[in-house]
């Protein structure tokens, strides 16, 4: 399947979770087996090209794609979790969302110093989540140079924010001015 065909599998829901937000829902993409497989394949090829030694994914939607990419490449998966979920002393970063704020935490021992870790998530909007993830992974010793997304919303400037932080951005599809 092509990126344009995959884009047709995304469901857009207006005014969710707040008025004015066009919610790009991946439920309909992952509900299509061929679509899910093609998406994971594209992300895995990009992760391999970036020389990934590990894949990090953000709870919850980033777990779907990140874990699948890690399995495909036989690489470790590093879960970046919402607060209070890990049963150990964590390191964490607070961040702002398109519709609210949150916090991400990881196991500080999950990464070997200097490991090339690639970030995978379903969507980049303001980039706040991915910027926080990159900061956390770097605090834990990772080398973070590449991030991969199924969807980019360029109007919200997240990709630019990440590039300004030294993290390249790859996305399969974009929703711009629509
Ligand atoms: O670029 P940003 O403006 O930071 O937004 C993108 C983030 O928002 C969504 O996650 P959400 O926090 O809604 O959580 P979920 O994966 O648990 O649904 C999405 O999965 C990204 O992680
Ligand atoms: N517009 C949007 N659609 C789906 N997930 C999102 N996360 C942040 N903004 C989003």
mmCIF file of C-alpha atoms and ligand atoms in Angstrom:
data_model
loop_
_atom_site.group_PDB
_atom_site.id
_atom_site.type_symbol
_atom_site.label_atom_id
_atom_site.label_comp_id
_atom_site.label_asym_id
_atom_site.label_seq_id
_atom_site.Cartn_x
_atom_site.Cartn_y
_atom_site.Cartn_z
ATOM 1 C CA UNK A 1 0.000 0.000 0.000
ATOM 2 C CA UNK A 2 1.162 3.581 -0.675
ATOM 3 C CA UNK A 3 1.221 6.447 1.865
ATOM 4 C CA UNK A 4 -1.782 7.990 0.039
ATOM 5 C CA UNK A 5 -3.720 4.717 0.404
ATOM 6 C CA UNK A 6 -2.786 4.523 4.100
ATOM 7 C CA UNK A 7 -3.978 8.108 4.597
ATOM 8 C CA UNK A 8 -7.429 7.079 3.404
ATOM 9 C CA UNK A 9 -7.559 4.641 6.364
ATOM 10 C CA UNK A 10 -7.293 7.465 8.946
ATOM 11 C CA UNK A 11 -10.625 8.593 10.419
ATOM 12 C CA UNK A 12 -10.938 12.317 11.136
ATOM 13 C CA UNK A 13 -13.224 13.256 14.048
ATOM 14 C CA UNK A 14 -13.964 16.990 14.447
ATOM 15 C CA UNK A 15 -14.038 18.606 17.911
ATOM 16 C CA UNK A 16 -12.438 15.694 19.822
ATOM 17 C CA UNK A 17 -11.399 15.840 22.627
ATOM 18 C CA UNK A 18 -11.997 19.626 22.575
ATOM 19 C CA UNK A 19 -13.794 22.061 20.258
ATOM 20 C CA UNK A 20 -11.631 23.038 17.300
ATOM 21 C CA UNK A 21 -9.412 19.913 17.308
ATOM 22 C CA UNK A 22 -9.469 17.731 14.190
ATOM 23 C CA UNK A 23 -8.677 14.339 15.758
ATOM 24 C CA UNK A 24 -6.775 12.017 13.390
ATOM 25 C CA UNK A 25 -7.802 8.562 14.573
ATOM 26 C CA UNK A 26 -5.508 5.595 13.853
ATOM 27 C CA UNK A 27 -8.095 3.043 15.065
ATOM 28 C CA UNK A 28 -9.311 2.594 11.498
ATOM 29 C CA UNK A 29 -5.754 2.212 10.145
ATOM 30 C CA UNK A 30 -4.708 -0.479 12.626
ATOM 31 C CA UNK A 31 -8.074 -2.168 12.098
ATOM 32 C CA UNK A 32 -6.925 -2.926 8.551
ATOM 33 C CA UNK A 33 -4.364 -5.772 8.609
ATOM 34 C CA UNK A 34 -2.674 -4.855 5.323
ATOM 35 C CA UNK A 35 -2.622 -1.203 6.327
ATOM 36 C CA UNK A 36 -1.058 -1.990 9.702
ATOM 37 C CA UNK A 37 1.582 -4.241 8.123
ATOM 38 C CA UNK A 38 2.498 -1.667 5.449
ATOM 39 C CA UNK A 39 2.750 1.082 8.076
ATOM 40 C CA UNK A 40 5.043 -0.971 10.321
ATOM 41 C CA UNK A 41 7.173 -1.973 7.311
ATOM 42 C CA UNK A 42 7.720 1.684 6.308
ATOM 43 C CA UNK A 43 8.627 2.683 9.863
ATOM 44 C CA UNK A 44 10.963 -0.321 10.244
ATOM 45 C CA UNK A 45 12.807 0.538 7.015
ATOM 46 C CA UNK A 46 13.323 4.103 8.251
ATOM 47 C CA UNK A 47 14.518 2.868 11.674
ATOM 48 C CA UNK A 48 16.978 0.489 10.030
ATOM 49 C CA UNK A 49 18.283 3.239 7.720
ATOM 50 C CA UNK A 50 18.884 5.369 10.835
ATOM 51 C CA UNK A 51 21.001 2.596 12.398
ATOM 52 C CA UNK A 52 18.684 2.059 15.367
ATOM 53 C CA UNK A 53 20.073 0.022 18.286
ATOM 54 C CA UNK A 54 16.792 0.406 20.191
ATOM 55 C CA UNK A 55 13.237 1.653 19.634
ATOM 56 C CA UNK A 56 11.435 3.914 22.115
ATOM 57 C CA UNK A 57 7.652 4.368 21.982
ATOM 58 C CA UNK A 58 5.347 6.638 23.960
ATOM 59 C CA UNK A 59 2.323 5.326 25.878
ATOM 60 C CA UNK A 60 -0.224 4.526 24.578
ATOM 61 C CA UNK A 61 -0.430 4.823 20.799
ATOM 62 C CA UNK A 62 3.361 4.826 20.384
ATOM 63 C CA UNK A 63 3.446 1.335 21.941
ATOM 64 C CA UNK A 64 1.425 -0.087 19.039
ATOM 65 C CA UNK A 65 3.821 0.989 16.311
ATOM 66 C CA UNK A 66 7.061 1.124 18.326
ATOM 67 C CA UNK A 67 6.777 -2.426 19.647
ATOM 68 C CA UNK A 68 5.879 -3.747 16.181
ATOM 69 C CA UNK A 69 8.941 -2.048 14.653
ATOM 70 C CA UNK A 70 11.174 -3.421 17.429
ATOM 71 C CA UNK A 71 9.893 -6.950 16.801
ATOM 72 C CA UNK A 72 10.396 -6.631 13.049
ATOM 73 C CA UNK A 73 14.032 -5.512 13.516
ATOM 74 C CA UNK A 74 14.693 -7.757 16.557
ATOM 75 C CA UNK A 75 15.668 -4.690 18.607
ATOM 76 C CA UNK A 76 14.956 -3.807 22.243
ATOM 77 C CA UNK A 77 11.805 -1.774 22.925
ATOM 78 C CA UNK A 78 11.975 1.029 25.511
ATOM 79 C CA UNK A 79 8.523 2.010 26.853
ATOM 80 C CA UNK A 80 8.155 5.722 27.634
ATOM 81 C CA UNK A 81 5.349 5.731 30.193
ATOM 82 C CA UNK A 82 2.709 8.034 31.586
ATOM 83 C CA UNK A 83 3.312 8.889 35.297
ATOM 84 C CA UNK A 84 3.018 6.405 38.143
ATOM 85 C CA UNK A 85 3.076 3.251 36.014
ATOM 86 C CA UNK A 86 6.631 1.979 36.512
ATOM 87 C CA UNK A 87 7.348 0.055 39.749
ATOM 88 C CA UNK A 88 10.828 1.598 40.236
ATOM 89 C CA UNK A 89 12.463 4.995 40.743
ATOM 90 C CA UNK A 90 12.040 6.747 37.394
ATOM 91 C CA UNK A 91 13.296 9.868 35.663
ATOM 92 C CA UNK A 92 10.557 12.097 34.212
ATOM 93 C CA UNK A 93 9.801 15.205 32.157
ATOM 94 C CA UNK A 94 6.613 17.357 32.148
ATOM 95 C CA UNK A 95 5.300 18.643 28.809
ATOM 96 C CA UNK A 96 2.378 20.460 27.108
ATOM 97 C CA UNK A 97 -0.042 18.831 24.631
ATOM 98 C CA UNK A 98 -2.268 20.243 21.853
ATOM 99 C CA UNK A 99 -5.081 19.615 24.357
ATOM 100 C CA UNK A 100 -3.621 19.640 27.881
ATOM 101 C CA UNK A 101 -0.432 18.660 29.708
ATOM 102 C CA UNK A 102 1.156 15.449 30.882
ATOM 103 C CA UNK A 103 4.354 13.795 32.081
ATOM 104 C CA UNK A 104 6.543 11.009 30.688
ATOM 105 C CA UNK A 105 8.760 8.651 32.676
ATOM 106 C CA UNK A 106 11.303 5.926 31.902
ATOM 107 C CA UNK A 107 13.431 3.378 33.691
ATOM 108 C CA UNK A 108 16.837 5.130 33.922
ATOM 109 C CA UNK A 109 18.582 1.758 33.453
ATOM 110 C CA UNK A 110 16.730 0.874 30.226
ATOM 111 C CA UNK A 111 19.472 2.287 27.983
ATOM 112 C CA UNK A 112 23.181 1.606 27.534
ATOM 113 C CA UNK A 113 25.251 4.823 27.443
ATOM 114 C CA UNK A 114 25.566 6.016 23.821
ATOM 115 C CA UNK A 115 22.929 3.666 22.369
ATOM 116 C CA UNK A 116 21.348 4.999 19.158
ATOM 117 C CA UNK A 117 17.652 5.075 20.119
ATOM 118 C CA UNK A 118 14.960 5.906 17.527
ATOM 119 C CA UNK A 119 11.649 7.398 18.738
ATOM 120 C CA UNK A 120 8.408 5.992 17.253
ATOM 121 C CA UNK A 121 4.914 7.438 17.789
ATOM 122 C CA UNK A 122 1.638 7.529 15.890
ATOM 123 C CA UNK A 123 1.462 11.305 15.463
ATOM 124 C CA UNK A 124 3.405 14.538 15.906
ATOM 125 C CA UNK A 125 1.380 17.707 16.518
ATOM 126 C CA UNK A 126 3.060 20.421 18.653
ATOM 127 C CA UNK A 127 6.047 18.105 19.189
ATOM 128 C CA UNK A 128 5.812 18.491 22.976
ATOM 129 C CA UNK A 129 5.551 14.752 23.569
ATOM 130 C CA UNK A 130 8.421 13.831 21.256
ATOM 131 C CA UNK A 131 10.609 16.665 22.573
ATOM 132 C CA UNK A 132 10.024 15.409 26.136
ATOM 133 C CA UNK A 133 10.789 11.839 25.015
ATOM 134 C CA UNK A 134 14.068 12.907 23.387
ATOM 135 C CA UNK A 135 15.052 14.850 26.519
ATOM 136 C CA UNK A 136 14.301 11.848 28.766
ATOM 137 C CA UNK A 137 16.158 9.387 26.557
ATOM 138 C CA UNK A 138 19.170 11.703 26.474
ATOM 139 C CA UNK A 139 19.035 12.052 30.290
ATOM 140 C CA UNK A 140 19.252 8.232 30.413
ATOM 141 C CA UNK A 141 22.353 8.275 28.160
ATOM 142 C CA UNK A 142 20.855 7.611 24.717
ATOM 143 C CA UNK A 143 21.992 9.133 21.448
ATOM 144 C CA UNK A 144 18.751 10.441 19.856
ATOM 145 C CA UNK A 145 18.950 11.617 16.244
ATOM 146 C CA UNK A 146 15.853 10.186 14.512
ATOM 147 C CA UNK A 147 12.124 10.106 15.180
ATOM 148 C CA UNK A 148 9.426 8.325 13.156
ATOM 149 C CA UNK A 149 5.704 9.061 12.981
ATOM 150 C CA UNK A 150 2.779 7.691 11.057
ATOM 151 C CA UNK A 151 1.162 11.175 10.923
ATOM 152 C CA UNK A 152 2.596 14.705 10.955
ATOM 153 C CA UNK A 153 0.407 17.783 11.479
ATOM 154 C CA UNK A 154 2.824 20.391 9.998
ATOM 155 C CA UNK A 155 0.541 23.332 10.868
ATOM 156 C CA UNK A 156 1.385 22.740 14.558
ATOM 157 C CA UNK A 157 5.152 23.001 14.050
ATOM 158 C CA UNK A 158 6.257 19.865 15.907
ATOM 159 C CA UNK A 159 8.652 18.608 13.244
ATOM 160 C CA UNK A 160 10.450 21.967 13.202
ATOM 161 C CA UNK A 161 10.733 21.915 17.012
ATOM 162 C CA UNK A 162 12.321 18.469 16.936
ATOM 163 C CA UNK A 163 14.745 19.368 14.136
ATOM 164 C CA UNK A 164 15.766 22.425 16.236
ATOM 165 C CA UNK A 165 16.562 19.923 19.017
ATOM 166 C CA UNK A 166 18.801 17.880 16.711
ATOM 167 C CA UNK A 167 16.244 15.129 16.004
ATOM 168 C CA UNK A 168 15.371 14.328 12.363
ATOM 169 C CA UNK A 169 11.706 13.658 11.617
ATOM 170 C CA UNK A 170 10.249 11.070 9.219
ATOM 171 C CA UNK A 171 6.489 10.776 8.721
ATOM 172 C CA UNK A 172 4.473 8.541 6.399
ATOM 173 C CA UNK A 173 1.642 11.052 5.853
ATOM 174 C CA UNK A 174 0.805 14.660 6.596
ATOM 175 C CA UNK A 175 -2.471 16.505 7.234
ATOM 176 C CA UNK A 176 -1.898 20.155 6.353
ATOM 177 C CA UNK A 177 -4.546 22.856 5.975
ATOM 178 C CA UNK A 178 -7.315 20.243 5.986
HETATM 179 O O1 LIG B 1 3.008 16.476 19.313
HETATM 180 P P1 LIG B 1 2.104 16.583 20.514
HETATM 181 O O2 LIG B 1 1.339 17.878 20.523
HETATM 182 O O3 LIG B 1 2.841 16.364 21.793
HETATM 183 O O4 LIG B 1 0.973 15.462 20.391
HETATM 184 C C1 LIG B 1 1.205 14.151 19.956
HETATM 185 C C2 LIG B 1 0.894 13.137 21.025
HETATM 186 O O5 LIG B 1 -0.505 13.181 21.363
HETATM 187 C C3 LIG B 1 -1.038 11.866 21.327
HETATM 188 O O6 LIG B 1 -0.900 11.200 22.531
HETATM 189 P P2 LIG B 1 -1.832 11.379 23.815
HETATM 190 O O7 LIG B 1 -1.051 12.149 24.845
HETATM 191 O O8 LIG B 1 -3.166 11.930 23.409
HETATM 192 O O9 LIG B 1 -1.939 9.933 24.431
HETATM 193 P P3 LIG B 1 -2.393 8.461 23.963
HETATM 194 O O10 LIG B 1 -1.305 7.909 23.071
HETATM 195 O O11 LIG B 1 -2.437 7.747 25.279
HETATM 196 O O12 LIG B 1 -3.733 8.518 23.267
HETATM 197 C C4 LIG B 1 -0.198 11.166 20.268
HETATM 198 O O13 LIG B 1 -0.243 9.758 20.396
HETATM 199 C C5 LIG B 1 1.173 11.737 20.512
HETATM 200 O O14 LIG B 1 1.895 11.002 21.494
HETATM 201 N N1 LIG B 2 -5.118 16.270 16.240
HETATM 202 C C1 LIG B 2 -4.741 15.134 16.832
HETATM 203 N N2 LIG B 2 -5.271 13.945 16.441
HETATM 204 C C2 LIG B 2 -4.892 12.791 17.059
HETATM 205 N N3 LIG B 2 -4.002 12.738 18.043
HETATM 206 C C3 LIG B 2 -3.445 13.892 18.461
HETATM 207 N N4 LIG B 2 -2.526 14.166 19.405
HETATM 208 C C4 LIG B 2 -2.321 15.493 19.428
HETATM 209 N N5 LIG B 2 -3.074 16.111 18.506
HETATM 210 C C5 LIG B 2 -3.795 15.134 17.890
#
